[in-house]
PDB file of C-alpha atoms in Angstrom:
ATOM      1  CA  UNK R 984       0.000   0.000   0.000  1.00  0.00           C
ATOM      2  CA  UNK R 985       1.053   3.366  -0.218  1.00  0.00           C
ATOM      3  CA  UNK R 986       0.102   4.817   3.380  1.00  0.00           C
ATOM      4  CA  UNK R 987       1.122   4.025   6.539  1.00  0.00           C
ATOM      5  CA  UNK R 988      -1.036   1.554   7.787  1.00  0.00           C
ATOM      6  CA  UNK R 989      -2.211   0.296  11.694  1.00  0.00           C
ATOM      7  CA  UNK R 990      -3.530  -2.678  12.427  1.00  0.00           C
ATOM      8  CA  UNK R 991      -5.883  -3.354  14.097  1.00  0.00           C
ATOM      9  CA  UNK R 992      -8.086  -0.686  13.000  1.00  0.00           C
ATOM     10  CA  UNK R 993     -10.214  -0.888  16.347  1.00  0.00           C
ATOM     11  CA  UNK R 994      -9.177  -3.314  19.631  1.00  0.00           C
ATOM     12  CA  UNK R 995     -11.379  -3.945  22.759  1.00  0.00           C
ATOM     13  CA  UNK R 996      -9.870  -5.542  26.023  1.00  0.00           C
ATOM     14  CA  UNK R 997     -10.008  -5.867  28.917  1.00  0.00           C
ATOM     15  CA  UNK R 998      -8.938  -4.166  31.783  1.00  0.00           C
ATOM     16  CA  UNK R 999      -5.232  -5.998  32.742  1.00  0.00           C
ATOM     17  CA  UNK R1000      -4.601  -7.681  29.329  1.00  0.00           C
ATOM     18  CA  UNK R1001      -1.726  -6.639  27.217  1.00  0.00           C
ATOM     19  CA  UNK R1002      -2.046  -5.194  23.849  1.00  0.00           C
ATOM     20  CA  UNK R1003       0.072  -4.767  21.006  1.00  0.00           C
ATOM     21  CA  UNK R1004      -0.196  -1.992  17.938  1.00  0.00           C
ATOM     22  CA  UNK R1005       1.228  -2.453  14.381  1.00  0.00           C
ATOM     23  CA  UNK R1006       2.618   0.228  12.659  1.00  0.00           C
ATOM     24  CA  UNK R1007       3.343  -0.169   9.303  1.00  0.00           C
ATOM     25  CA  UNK R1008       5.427   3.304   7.680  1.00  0.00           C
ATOM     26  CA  UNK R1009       5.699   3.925   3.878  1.00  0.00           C
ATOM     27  CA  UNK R1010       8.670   2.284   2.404  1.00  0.00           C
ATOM     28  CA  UNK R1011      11.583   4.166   2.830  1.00  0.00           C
ATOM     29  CA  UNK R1012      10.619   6.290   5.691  1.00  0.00           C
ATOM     30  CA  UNK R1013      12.961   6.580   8.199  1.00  0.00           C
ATOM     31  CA  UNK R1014      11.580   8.319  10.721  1.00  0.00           C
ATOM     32  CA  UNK R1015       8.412   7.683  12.643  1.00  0.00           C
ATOM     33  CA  UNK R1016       6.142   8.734  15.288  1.00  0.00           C
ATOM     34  CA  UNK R1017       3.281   7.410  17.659  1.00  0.00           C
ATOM     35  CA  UNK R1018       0.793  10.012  19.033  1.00  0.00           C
ATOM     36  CA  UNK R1019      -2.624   9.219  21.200  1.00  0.00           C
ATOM     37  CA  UNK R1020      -5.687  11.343  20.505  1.00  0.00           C
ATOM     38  CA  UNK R1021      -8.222  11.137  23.199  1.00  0.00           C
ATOM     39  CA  UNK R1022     -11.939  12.106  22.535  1.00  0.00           C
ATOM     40  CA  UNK R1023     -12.025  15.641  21.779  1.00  0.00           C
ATOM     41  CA  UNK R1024      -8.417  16.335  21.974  1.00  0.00           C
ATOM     42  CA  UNK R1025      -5.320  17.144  20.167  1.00  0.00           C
ATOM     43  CA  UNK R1026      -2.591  14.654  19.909  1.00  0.00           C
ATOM     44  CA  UNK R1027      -0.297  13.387  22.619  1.00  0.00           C
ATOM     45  CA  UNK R1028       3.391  12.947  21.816  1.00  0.00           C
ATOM     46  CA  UNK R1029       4.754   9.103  22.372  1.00  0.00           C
ATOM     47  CA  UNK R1030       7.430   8.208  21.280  1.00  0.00           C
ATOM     48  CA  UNK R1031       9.957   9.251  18.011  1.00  0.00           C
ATOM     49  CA  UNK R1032      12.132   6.856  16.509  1.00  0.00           C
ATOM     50  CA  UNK R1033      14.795   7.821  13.652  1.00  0.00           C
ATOM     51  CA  UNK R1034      16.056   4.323  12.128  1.00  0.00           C
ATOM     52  CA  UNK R1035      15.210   1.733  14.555  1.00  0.00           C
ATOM     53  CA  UNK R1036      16.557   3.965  17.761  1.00  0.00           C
ATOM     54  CA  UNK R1037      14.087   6.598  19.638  1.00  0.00           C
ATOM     55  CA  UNK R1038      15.970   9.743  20.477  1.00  0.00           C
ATOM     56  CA  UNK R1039      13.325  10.541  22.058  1.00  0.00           C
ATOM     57  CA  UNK R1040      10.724   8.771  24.324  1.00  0.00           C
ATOM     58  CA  UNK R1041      10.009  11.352  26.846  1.00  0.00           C
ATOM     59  CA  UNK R1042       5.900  11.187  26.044  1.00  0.00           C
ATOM     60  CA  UNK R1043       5.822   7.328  27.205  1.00  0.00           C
ATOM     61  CA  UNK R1044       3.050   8.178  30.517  1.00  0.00           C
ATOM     62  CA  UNK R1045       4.485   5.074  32.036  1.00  0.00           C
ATOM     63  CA  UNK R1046       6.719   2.004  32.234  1.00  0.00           C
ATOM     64  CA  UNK R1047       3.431   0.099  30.922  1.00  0.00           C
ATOM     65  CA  UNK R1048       4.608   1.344  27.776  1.00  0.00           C
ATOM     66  CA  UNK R1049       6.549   0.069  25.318  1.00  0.00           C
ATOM     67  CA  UNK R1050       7.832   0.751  21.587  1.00  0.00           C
ATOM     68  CA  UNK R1051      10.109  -1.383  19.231  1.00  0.00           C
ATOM     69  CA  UNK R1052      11.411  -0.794  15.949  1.00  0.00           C
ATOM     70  CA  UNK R1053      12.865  -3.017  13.342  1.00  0.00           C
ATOM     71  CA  UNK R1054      14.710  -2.923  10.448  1.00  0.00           C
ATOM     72  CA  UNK R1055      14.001   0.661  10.113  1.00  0.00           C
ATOM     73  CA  UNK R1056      10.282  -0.256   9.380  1.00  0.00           C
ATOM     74  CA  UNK R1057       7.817  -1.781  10.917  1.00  0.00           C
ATOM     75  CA  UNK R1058       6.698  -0.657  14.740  1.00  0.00           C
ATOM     76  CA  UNK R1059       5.002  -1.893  17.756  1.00  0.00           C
ATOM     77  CA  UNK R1060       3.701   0.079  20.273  1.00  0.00           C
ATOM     78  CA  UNK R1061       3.091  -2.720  23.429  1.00  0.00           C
ATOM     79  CA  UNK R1062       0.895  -1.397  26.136  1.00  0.00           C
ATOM     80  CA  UNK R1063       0.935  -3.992  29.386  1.00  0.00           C
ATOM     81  CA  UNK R1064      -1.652  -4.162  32.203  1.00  0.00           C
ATOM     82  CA  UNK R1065      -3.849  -1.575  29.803  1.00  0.00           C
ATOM     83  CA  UNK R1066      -6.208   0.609  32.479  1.00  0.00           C
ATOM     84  CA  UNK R1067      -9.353   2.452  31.417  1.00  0.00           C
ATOM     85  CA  UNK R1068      -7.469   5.682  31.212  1.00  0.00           C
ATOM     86  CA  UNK R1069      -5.448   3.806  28.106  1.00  0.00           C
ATOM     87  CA  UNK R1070      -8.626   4.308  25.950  1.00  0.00           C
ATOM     88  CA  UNK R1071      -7.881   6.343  22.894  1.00  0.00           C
ATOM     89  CA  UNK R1072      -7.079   6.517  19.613  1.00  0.00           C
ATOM     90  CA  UNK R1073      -3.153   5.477  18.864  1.00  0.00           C
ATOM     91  CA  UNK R1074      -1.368   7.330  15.534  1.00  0.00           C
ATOM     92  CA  UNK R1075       1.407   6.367  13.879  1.00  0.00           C
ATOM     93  CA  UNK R1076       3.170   8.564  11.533  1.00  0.00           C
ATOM     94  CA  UNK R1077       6.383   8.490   9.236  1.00  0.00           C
ATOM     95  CA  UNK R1078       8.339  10.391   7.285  1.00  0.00           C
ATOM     96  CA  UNK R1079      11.378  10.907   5.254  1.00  0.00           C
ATOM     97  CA  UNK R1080      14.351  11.791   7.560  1.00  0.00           C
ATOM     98  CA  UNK R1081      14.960  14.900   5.772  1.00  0.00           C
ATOM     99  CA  UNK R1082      11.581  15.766   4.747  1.00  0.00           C
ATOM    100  CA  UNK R1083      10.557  18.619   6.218  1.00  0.00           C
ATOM    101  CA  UNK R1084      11.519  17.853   9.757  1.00  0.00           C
ATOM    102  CA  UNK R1085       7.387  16.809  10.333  1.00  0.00           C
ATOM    103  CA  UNK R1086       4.803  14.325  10.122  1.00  0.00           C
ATOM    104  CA  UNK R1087       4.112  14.121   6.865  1.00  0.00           C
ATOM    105  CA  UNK R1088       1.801  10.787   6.585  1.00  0.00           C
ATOM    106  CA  UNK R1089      -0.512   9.522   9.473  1.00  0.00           C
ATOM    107  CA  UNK R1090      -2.064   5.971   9.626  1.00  0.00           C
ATOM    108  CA  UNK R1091      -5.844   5.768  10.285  1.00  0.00           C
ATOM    109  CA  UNK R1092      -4.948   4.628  13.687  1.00  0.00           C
ATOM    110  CA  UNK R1093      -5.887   2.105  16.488  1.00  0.00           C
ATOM    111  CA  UNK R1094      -9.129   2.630  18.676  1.00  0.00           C
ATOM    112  CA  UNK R1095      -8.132   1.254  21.728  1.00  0.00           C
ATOM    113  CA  UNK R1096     -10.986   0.584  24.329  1.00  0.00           C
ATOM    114  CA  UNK R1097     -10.683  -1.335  27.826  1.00  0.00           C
ATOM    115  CA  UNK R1098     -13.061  -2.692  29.093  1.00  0.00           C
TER     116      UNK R1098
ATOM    117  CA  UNK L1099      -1.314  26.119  31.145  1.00  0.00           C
ATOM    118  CA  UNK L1100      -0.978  24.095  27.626  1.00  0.00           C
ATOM    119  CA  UNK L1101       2.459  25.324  25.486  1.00  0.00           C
ATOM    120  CA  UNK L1102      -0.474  25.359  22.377  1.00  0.00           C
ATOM    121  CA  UNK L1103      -3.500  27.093  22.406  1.00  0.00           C
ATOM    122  CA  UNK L1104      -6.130  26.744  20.005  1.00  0.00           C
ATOM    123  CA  UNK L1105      -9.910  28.488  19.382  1.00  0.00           C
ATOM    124  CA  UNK L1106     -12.201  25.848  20.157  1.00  0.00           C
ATOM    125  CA  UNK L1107     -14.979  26.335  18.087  1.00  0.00           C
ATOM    126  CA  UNK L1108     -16.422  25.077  16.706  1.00  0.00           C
ATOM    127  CA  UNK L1109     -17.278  27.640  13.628  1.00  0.00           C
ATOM    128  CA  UNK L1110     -19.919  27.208  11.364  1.00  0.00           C
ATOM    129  CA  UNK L1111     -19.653  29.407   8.025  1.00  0.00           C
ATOM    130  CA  UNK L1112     -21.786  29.505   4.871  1.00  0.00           C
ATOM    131  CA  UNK L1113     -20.176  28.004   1.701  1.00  0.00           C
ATOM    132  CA  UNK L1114     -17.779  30.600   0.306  1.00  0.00           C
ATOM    133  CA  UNK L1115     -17.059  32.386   3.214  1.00  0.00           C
ATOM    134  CA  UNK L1116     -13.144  32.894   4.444  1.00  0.00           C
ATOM    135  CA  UNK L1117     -11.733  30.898   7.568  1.00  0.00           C
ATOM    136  CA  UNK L1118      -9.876  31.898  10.234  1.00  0.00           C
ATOM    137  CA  UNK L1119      -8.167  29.688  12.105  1.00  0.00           C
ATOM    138  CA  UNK L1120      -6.156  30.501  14.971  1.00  0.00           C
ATOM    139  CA  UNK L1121      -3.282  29.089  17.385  1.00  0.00           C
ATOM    140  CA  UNK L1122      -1.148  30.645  20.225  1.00  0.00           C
ATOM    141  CA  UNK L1123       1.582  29.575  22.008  1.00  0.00           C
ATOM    142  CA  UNK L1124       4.062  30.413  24.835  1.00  0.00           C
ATOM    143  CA  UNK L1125       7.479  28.211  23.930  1.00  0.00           C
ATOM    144  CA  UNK L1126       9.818  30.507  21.940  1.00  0.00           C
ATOM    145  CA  UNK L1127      11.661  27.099  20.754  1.00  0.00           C
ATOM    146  CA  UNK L1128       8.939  26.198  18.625  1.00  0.00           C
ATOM    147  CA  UNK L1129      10.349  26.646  14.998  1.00  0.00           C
ATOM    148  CA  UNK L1130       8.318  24.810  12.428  1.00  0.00           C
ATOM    149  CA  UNK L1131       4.411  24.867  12.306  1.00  0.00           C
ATOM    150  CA  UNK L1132       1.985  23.266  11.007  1.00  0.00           C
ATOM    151  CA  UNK L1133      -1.561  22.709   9.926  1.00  0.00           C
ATOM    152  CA  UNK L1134      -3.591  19.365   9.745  1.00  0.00           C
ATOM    153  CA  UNK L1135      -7.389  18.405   8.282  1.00  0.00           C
ATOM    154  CA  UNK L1136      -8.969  15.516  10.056  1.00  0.00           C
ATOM    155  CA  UNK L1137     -12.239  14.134   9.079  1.00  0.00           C
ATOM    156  CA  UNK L1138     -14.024  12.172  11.556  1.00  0.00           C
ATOM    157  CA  UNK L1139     -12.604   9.285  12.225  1.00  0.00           C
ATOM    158  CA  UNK L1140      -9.455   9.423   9.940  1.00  0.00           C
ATOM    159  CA  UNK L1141      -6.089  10.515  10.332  1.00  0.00           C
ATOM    160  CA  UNK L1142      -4.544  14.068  10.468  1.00  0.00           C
ATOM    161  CA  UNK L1143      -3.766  15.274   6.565  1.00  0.00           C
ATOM    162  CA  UNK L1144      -0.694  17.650   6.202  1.00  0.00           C
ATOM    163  CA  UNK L1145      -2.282  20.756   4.904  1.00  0.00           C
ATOM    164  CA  UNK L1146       0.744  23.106   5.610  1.00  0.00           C
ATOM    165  CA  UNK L1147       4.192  23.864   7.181  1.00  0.00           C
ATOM    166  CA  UNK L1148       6.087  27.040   7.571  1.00  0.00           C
ATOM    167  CA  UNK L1149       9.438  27.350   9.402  1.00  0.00           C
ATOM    168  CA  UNK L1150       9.796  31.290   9.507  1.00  0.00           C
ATOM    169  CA  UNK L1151       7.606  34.162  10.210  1.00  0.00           C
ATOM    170  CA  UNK L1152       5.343  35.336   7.247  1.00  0.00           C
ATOM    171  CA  UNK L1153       2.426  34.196   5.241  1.00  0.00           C
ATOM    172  CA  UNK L1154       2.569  30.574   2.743  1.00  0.00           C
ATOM    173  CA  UNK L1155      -0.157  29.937   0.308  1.00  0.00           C
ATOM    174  CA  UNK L1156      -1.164  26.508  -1.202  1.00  0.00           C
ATOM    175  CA  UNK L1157      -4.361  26.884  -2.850  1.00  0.00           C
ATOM    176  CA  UNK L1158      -7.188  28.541  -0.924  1.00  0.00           C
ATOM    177  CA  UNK L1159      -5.191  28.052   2.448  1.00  0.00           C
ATOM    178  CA  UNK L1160      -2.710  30.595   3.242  1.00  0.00           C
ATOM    179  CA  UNK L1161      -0.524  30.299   6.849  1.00  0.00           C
ATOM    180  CA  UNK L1162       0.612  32.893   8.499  1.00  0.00           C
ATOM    181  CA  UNK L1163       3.226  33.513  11.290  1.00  0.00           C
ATOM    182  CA  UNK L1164       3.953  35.824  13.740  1.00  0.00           C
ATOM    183  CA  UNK L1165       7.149  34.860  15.910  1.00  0.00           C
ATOM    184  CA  UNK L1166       7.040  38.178  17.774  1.00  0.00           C
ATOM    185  CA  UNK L1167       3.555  37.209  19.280  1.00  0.00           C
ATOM    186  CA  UNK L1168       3.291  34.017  18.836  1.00  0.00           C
ATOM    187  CA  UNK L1169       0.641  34.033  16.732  1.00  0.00           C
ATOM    188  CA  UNK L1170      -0.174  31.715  13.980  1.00  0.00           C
ATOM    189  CA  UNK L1171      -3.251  31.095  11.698  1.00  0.00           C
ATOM    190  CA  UNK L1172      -4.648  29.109   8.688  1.00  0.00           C
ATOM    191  CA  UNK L1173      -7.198  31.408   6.330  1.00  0.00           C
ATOM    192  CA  UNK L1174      -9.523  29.338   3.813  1.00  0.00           C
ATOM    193  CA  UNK L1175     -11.040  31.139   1.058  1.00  0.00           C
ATOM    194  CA  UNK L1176     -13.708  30.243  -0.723  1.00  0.00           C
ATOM    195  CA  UNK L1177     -14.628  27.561   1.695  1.00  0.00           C
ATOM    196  CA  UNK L1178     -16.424  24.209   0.618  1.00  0.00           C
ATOM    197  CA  UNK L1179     -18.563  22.123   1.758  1.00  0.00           C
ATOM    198  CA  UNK L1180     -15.501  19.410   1.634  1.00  0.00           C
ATOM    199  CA  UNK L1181     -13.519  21.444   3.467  1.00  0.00           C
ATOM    200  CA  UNK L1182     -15.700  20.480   6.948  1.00  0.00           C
ATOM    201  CA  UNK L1183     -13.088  18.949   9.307  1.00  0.00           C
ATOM    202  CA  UNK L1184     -11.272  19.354  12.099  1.00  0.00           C
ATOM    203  CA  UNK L1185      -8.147  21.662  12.169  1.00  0.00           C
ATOM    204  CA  UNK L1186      -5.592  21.057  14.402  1.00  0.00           C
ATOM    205  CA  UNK L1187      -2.542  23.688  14.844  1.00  0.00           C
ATOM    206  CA  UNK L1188       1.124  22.140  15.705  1.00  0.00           C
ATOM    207  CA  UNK L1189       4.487  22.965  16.310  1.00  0.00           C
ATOM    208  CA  UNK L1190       8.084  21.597  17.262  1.00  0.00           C
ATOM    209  CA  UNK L1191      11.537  22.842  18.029  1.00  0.00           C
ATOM    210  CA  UNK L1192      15.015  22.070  16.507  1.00  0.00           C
ATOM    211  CA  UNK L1193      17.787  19.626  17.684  1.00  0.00           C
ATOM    212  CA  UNK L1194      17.035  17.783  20.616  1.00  0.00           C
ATOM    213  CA  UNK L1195      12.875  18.409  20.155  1.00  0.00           C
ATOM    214  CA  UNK L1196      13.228  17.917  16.621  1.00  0.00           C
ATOM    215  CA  UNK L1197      11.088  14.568  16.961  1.00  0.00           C
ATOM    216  CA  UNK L1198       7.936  15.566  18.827  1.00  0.00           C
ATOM    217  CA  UNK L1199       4.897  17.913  17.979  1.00  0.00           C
ATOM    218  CA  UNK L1200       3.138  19.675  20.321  1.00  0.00           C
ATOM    219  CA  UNK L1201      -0.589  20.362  18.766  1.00  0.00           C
ATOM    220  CA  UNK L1202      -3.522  22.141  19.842  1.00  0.00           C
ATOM    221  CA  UNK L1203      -6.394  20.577  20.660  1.00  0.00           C
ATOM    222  CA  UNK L1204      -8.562  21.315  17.409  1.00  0.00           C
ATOM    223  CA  UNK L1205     -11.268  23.699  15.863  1.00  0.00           C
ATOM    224  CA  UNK L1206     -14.279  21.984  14.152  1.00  0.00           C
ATOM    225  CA  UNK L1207     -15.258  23.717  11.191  1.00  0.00           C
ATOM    226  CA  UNK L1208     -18.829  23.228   9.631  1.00  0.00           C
ATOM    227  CA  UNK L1209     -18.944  24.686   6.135  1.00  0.00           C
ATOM    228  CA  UNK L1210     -22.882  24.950   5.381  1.00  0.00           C
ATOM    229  CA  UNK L1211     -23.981  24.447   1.251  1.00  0.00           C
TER     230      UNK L1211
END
């Protein structure tokens, strides 16, 4: 395909169970980003990787969270014991390293819900 | 208090009218900002990015920039019907903060036929 694409496109657990989110960047695209959107709101900064190393993972809200890159493409975002407050919408974006310094592309996303 | 503030909305306008879409924010570091379209239940759509103070057209969006006060906007002209979406404002610094965005959190816009 030619977008960035997330799978699953929604995911409903419950409270306690880990989840996992796929990330899938356009080819060639070396940098990407995950962002949450809650109801209503603007996007929350996760985590930024460049390659398959984050220089920067300073919007992770806790140890729960978890992000892994490889091969300089595909991602997954792991979330462990997922809580209530979890629930949101979870963005993945990529772009090329020297294009523009910005999110260019964004996925559909992941609606999270726990249950 | 949020680094990004954005008017809330939402705005309704008839079709052809001109937008104005606003954002303010307090961190001089910010460098690069842009502007994203989100329907419901999609993701954002690049719509534009300046890095300097000034106005940037594309179309019938033009961005403007004010450093000095922290100011920036989106103007649609002739709005459209199509253009009904969300609008969310962002921004990011250089170096070190070169990976995250900081965004508002959104203006609905309602473009009535």
């Amino acid at each position: 395909g030619a977008g960035v694409s997330q799978s699953p496109s929604n995911k409903v657990t419950e409270k306690g169970k880990d989840v996992e989110l796929r990330c899938d960047p356009i080819s060639g695209h070396t940098a990407l980003y995950w962002y949450r959107q809650s109801l209503g709101q603007g996007l929350e900064f996760l985590i930024y990787f460049q390659g398959n190393s984050a220089p920067d993972k300073s919007g992770l809200p806790s140890d729960r969270f978890s992000a892994e890159r490889t091969g300089g493409s595909v991602s997954t975002l792991t979330i462990q014991r997922t809580q209530q407050e979890d629930s949101a919408v979870y963005l993945c974006a990529s772009s090329l390293a020297q294009d523009r310094n910005t999110e260019a592309f964004f996925g559909q996303g992941t609606r999270l819900t726990v249950v | 208090q949020k680094e990004v503030e954005q008017d809330p909305g939402p705005l309704s306008v008839p079709e052809g009218a001109i937008v104005s879409l606003n954002c303010t924010y307090s961190n001089s570091a910010f460098q690069y900002f842009m502007w994203y379209r989100q329907y419901s239940r999609k993701g954002p759509e690049l719509l534009m990015y300046t890095y300097s103070s000034g106005n940037k057209e594309d179309g019938r969006f033009t961005a403007q920039v004010d450093k000095s006060s922290k100011y920036i906007s989106l103007f649609i002209r002739d709005s459209q019907p199509s253009d009904s979406a969300t609008y969310l404002c962002a921004m990011k610094g250089r170096g070190a903060n070169a990976g995250k965005s900081t965004f508002g959190d959104g203006t609905t816009l309602t473009v009535k036929p």
